[in-house]
XYZ file of C-alpha atoms in Angstrom:
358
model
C 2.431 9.169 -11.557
C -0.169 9.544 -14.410
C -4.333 9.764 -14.233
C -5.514 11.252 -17.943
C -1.456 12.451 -18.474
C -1.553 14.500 -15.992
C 0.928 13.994 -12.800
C -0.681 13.523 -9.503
C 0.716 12.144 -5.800
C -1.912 10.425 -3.786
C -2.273 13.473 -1.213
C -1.158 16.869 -0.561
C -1.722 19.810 1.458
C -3.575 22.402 -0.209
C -2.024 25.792 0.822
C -4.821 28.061 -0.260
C -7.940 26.026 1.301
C -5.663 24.963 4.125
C -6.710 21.435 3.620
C -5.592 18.101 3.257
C -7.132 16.409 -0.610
C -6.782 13.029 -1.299
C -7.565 10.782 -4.115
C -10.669 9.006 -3.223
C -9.816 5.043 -4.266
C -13.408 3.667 -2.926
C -14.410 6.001 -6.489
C -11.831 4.110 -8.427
C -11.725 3.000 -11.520
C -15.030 4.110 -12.580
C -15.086 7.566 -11.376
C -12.015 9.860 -10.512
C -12.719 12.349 -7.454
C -10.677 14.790 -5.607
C -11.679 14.648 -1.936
C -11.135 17.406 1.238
C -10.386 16.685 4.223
C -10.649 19.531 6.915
C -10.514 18.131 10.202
C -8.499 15.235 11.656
C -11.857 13.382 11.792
C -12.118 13.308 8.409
C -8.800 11.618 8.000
C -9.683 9.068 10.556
C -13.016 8.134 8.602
C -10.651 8.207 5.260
C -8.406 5.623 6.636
C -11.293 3.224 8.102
C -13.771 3.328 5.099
C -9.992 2.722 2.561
C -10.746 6.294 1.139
C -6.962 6.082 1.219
C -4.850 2.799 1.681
C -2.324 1.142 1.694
C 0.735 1.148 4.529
C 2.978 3.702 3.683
C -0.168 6.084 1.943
C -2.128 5.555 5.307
C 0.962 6.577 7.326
C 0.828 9.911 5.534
C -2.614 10.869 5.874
C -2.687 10.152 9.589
C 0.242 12.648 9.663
C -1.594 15.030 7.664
C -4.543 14.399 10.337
C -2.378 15.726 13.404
C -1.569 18.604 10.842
C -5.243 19.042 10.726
C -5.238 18.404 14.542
C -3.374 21.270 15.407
C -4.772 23.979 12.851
C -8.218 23.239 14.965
C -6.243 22.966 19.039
C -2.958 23.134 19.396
C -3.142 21.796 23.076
C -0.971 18.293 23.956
C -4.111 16.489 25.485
C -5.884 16.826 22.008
C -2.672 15.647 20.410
C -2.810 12.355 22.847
C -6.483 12.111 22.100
C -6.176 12.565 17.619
C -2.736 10.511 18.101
C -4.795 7.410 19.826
C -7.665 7.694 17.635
C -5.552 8.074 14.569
C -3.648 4.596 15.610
C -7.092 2.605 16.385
C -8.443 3.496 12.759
C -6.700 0.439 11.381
C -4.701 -1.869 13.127
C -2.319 -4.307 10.977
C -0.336 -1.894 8.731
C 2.361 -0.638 11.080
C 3.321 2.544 8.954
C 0.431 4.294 10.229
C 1.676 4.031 14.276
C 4.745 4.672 12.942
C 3.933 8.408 10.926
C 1.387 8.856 14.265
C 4.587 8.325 16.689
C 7.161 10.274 14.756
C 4.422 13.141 14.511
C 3.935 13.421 18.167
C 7.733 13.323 19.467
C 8.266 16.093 16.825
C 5.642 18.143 18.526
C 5.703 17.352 21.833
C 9.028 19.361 22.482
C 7.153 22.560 20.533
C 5.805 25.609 21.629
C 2.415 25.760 21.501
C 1.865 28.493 18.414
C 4.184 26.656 16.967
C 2.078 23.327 16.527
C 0.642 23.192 13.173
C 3.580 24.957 11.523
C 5.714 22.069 12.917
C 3.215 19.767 12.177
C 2.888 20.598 8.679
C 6.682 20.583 7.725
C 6.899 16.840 8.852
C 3.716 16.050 7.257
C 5.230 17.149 4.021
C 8.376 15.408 4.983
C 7.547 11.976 5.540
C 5.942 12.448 1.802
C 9.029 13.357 0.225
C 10.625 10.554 1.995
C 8.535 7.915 0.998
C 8.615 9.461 -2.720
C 12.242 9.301 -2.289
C 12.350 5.673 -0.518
C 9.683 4.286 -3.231
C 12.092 5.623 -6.089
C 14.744 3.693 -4.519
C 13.399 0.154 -4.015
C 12.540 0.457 -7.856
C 16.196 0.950 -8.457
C 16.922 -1.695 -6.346
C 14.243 -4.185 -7.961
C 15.180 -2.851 -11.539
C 18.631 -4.882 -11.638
C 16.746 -7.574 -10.459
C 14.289 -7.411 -13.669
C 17.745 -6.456 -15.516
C 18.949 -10.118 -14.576
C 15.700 -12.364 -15.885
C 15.531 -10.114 -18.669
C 19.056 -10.602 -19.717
C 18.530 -14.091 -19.455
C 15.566 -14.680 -21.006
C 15.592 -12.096 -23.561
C 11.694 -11.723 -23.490
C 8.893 -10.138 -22.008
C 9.278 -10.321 -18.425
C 6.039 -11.799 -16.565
C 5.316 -10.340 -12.977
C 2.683 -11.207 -10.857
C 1.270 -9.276 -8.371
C -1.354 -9.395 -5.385
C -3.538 -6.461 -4.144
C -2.219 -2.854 -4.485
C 1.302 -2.064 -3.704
C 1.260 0.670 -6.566
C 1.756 4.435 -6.244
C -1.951 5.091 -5.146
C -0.578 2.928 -2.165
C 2.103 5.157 -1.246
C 2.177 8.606 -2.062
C 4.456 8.134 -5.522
C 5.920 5.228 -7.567
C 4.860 2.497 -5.126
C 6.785 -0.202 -3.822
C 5.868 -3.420 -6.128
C 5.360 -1.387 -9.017
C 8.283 0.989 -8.441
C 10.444 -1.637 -10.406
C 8.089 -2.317 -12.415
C 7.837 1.068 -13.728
C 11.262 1.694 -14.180
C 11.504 -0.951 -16.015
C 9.198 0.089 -18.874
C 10.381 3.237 -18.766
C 14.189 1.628 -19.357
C 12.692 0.040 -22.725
C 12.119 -3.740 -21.144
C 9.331 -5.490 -22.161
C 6.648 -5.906 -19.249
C 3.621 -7.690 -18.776
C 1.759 -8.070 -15.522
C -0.446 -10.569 -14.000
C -2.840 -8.408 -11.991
C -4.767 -10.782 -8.930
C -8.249 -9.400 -9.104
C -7.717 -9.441 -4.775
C -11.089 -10.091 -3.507
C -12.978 -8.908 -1.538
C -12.128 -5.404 -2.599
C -10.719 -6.076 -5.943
C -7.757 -3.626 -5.369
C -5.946 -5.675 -8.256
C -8.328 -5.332 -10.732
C -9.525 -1.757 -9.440
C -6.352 -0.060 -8.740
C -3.665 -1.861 -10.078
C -4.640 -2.514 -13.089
C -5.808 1.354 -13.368
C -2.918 2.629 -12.567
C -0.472 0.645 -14.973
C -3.202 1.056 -17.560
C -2.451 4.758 -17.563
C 1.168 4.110 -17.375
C 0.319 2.307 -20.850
C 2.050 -1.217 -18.987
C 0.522 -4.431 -20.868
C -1.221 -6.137 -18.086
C -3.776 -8.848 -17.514
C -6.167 -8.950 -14.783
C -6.687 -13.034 -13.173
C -9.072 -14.277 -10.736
C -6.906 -14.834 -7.563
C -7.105 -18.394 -8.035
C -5.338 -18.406 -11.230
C -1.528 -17.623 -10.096
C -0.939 -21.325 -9.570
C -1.620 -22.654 -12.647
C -0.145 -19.935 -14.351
C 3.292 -20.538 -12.535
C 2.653 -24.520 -13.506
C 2.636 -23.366 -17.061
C 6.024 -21.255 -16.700
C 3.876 -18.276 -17.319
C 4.856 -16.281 -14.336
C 8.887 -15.429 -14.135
C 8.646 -13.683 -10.754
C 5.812 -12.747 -8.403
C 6.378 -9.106 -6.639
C 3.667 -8.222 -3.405
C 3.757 -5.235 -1.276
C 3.453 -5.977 3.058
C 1.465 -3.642 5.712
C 3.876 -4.984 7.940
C 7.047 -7.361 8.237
C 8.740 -8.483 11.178
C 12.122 -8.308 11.513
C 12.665 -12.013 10.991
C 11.215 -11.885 7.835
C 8.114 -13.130 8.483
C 5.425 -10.493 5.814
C 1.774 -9.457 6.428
C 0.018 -8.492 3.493
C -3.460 -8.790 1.887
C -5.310 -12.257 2.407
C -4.016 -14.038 -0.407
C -0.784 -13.509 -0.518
C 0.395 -16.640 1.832
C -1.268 -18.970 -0.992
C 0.597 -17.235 -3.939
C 3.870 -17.808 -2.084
C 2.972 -21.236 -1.702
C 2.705 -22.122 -5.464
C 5.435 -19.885 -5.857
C 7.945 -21.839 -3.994
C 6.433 -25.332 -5.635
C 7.064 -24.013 -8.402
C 10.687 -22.473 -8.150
C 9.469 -18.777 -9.076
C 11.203 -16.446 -7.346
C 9.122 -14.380 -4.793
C 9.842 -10.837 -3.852
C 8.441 -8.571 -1.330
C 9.112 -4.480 -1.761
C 9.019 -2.362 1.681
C 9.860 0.842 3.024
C 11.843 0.033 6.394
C 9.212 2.177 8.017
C 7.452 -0.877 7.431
C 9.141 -3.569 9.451
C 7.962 -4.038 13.156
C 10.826 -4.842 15.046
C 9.021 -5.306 18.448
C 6.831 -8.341 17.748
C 8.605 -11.394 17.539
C 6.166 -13.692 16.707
C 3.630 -13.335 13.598
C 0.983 -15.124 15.765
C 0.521 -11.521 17.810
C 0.203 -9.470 14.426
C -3.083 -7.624 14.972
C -5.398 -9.280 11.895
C -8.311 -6.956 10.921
C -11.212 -8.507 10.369
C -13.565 -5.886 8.188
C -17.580 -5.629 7.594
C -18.505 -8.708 6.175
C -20.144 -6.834 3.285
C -16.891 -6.283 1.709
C -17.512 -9.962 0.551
C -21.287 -10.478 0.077
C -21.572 -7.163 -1.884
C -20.226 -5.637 -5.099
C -19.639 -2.397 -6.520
C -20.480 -1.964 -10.344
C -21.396 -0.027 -13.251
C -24.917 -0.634 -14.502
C -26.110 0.478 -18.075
C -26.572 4.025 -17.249
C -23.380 4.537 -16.315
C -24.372 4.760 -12.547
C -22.039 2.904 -9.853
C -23.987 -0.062 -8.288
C -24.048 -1.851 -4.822
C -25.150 -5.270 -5.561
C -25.797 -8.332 -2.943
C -23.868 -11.763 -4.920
C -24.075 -14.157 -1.356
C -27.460 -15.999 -0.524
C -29.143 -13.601 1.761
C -29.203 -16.280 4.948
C -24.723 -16.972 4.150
C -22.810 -15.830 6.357
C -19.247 -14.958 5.515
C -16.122 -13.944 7.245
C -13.171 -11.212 5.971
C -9.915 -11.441 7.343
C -8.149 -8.358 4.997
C -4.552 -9.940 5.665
C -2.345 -13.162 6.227
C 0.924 -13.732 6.920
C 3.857 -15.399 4.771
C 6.205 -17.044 6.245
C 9.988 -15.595 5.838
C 11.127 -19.423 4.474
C 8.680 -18.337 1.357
C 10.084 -15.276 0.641
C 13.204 -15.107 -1.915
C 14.174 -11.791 -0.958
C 13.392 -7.942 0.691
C 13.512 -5.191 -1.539
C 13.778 -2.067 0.702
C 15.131 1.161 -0.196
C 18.318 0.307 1.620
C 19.062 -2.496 -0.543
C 17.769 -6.235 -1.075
C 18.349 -8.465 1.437
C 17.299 -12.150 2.737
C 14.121 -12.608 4.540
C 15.327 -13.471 8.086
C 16.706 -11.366 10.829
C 20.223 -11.532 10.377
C 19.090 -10.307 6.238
C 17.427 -6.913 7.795
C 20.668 -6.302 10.370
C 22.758 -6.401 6.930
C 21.024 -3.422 5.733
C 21.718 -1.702 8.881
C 25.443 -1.878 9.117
């Protein structure tokens, strides 16, 4: 997608360095900088300190660490050792296990000088894929945009929560896939963007990014989706998920279980996009998802631009407050209206995600 008119994917490897570069998002939107990273360390700290984020965009970059990995020692203990490391850096979104697992049963039945080649082709093949996957849930989401719009015959009103854009994946995203596709197919678009406290990823990166798409969008203080939907403002809501289980059940950024809520009161329909990569189908019960709980700071401190231009860390909390940040919840499957995967859209429940399977 666009940054200044110029096409850009979220990572790549660059052959003449021999590095992995990444689009640093903790810079975004006030400054736009091209980060290395040169040793699977430096992936590890990109995925904890959300350098890069989002599920299927961290999945990538942890695959591009074992790449990394095995340019430095291509021995199978260091493989185990980067692979468990790589895993612990974050612990709800399950795309990044899943790039870390498929990485290491590729390689494990190499040859040893054969590592990072190996490494590297599969790297650069789970991009493609999700490039390929992230095209497809917007062609899948498009006809259901088609349908309102034929319908209503107006601009189409989408709300969204966090970042499920393309600087969450490595291209066209999975919310905004549809969405993009849709403006580029002439239909009229506006978006509600949810500011998403604590670390404003709405406002910050969503908003960014269909700004230089040149999307009409608003940005709302989380708090303001229910009223909107009250006032027959909102004609669908469309959220990413980190991980979903294969009942249905979605876990995505804290905030999300409320805006299903009002959605549901409200009779506005309530779609969640996905990669399959992303559905867990080991845990049964949404009780065991891991939750991260992240430096409180996130909350009691903002990042700004002051009046000379310089980017700002400023304390908003009462010095003595305490305060807590949980980065995800989870929505139950009875709130959701419908999957959009790349295989098709399906219901929310397990027999739904079988269908797609068949």
């Amino acid at each position: 997608m666009k940054i200044g008119g110029k096409e850009f994917n979220t990572i790549w490897f660059n052959e003449i360095n021999q590095n992995v570069q990444i689009i640093d998002q903790t810079k975004l939107p006030h400054k736009f900088i091209i980060k290395d990273l040169n040793t699977v360390e430096d992936t590890i700290n990109a995925i904890k300190v959300m350098e890069v984020r989002g599920a299927p965009l961290i999945g990538a970059t942890a695959a591009y660490g074992l790449v990394l990995a095995m340019k430095k020692n291509n021995d199978v203990k260091y493989l185990e050792k980067c692979s468990k490391n790589l895993i612990n850096s974050r612990p709800t979104a399950i795309n990044l296990e899943w790039a870390v697992n498929r990485m290491k049963n590729k390689l494990l039945s190499c040859k040893p000088a054969n590592l990072f080649n190996t490494a590297l082709d599969e790297a650069k093949k789970i991009c493609l894929e999700d490039i390929s996957f992230c095209e497809q849930i917007g062609q899948n989401g498009l006809r259901i945009i088609e349908q309102i719009y034929n319908s209503k015959k107006k601009t189409i009103n989408i709300l969204t929560h966090c970042n499920a854009g393309w600087l969450a994946t490595i291209n066209w995203g999975t919310a905004t896939s549809p969405i993009y596709l849709a403006h580029k197919k002439g239909i009229p678009i506006h978006v509600w963007v949810d500011e998403t406290r604590p670390r404003n990823q709405g406002a910050n990166l969503t908003s960014y990014e269909l700004n230089e798409e040149g999307i009409p969008n608003t940005i709302i203080a989380d708090n303001t989706g229910g009223i909107l939907m009250q006032r027959g403002q909102v004609d669908m809501c469309i959220v990413g998920t980190d991980r979903t289980l294969s009942n249905g059940d979605v876990c995505n950024k804290i905030g999300t279980y409320l805006k299903a809520l009002a959605a549901h009161d409200n009779k506005v329909p309530f779609y969640v996009a996905l990669p399959i990569s992303t559905i867990d189908w080991n845990i049964k019960d949404s009780k065991d998802i891991p939750i991260e709980e992240r430096n409180s700071k996130e909350l009691s401190n903002v990042d700004g631009v002051n009046s000379k231009g310089e980017i700002e860390n400023l304390l908003i909390y009462p010095k003595k407050s305490k305060s807590m940040n949980l980065a995800f919840d989870i929505t139950p499957a009875k709130y959701v209206t419908k999957l959009i995967t790349e295989k098709g859209v399906c219901d929310a429940s397990a027999e739904g995600l079988k269908n797609l399977f068949k």
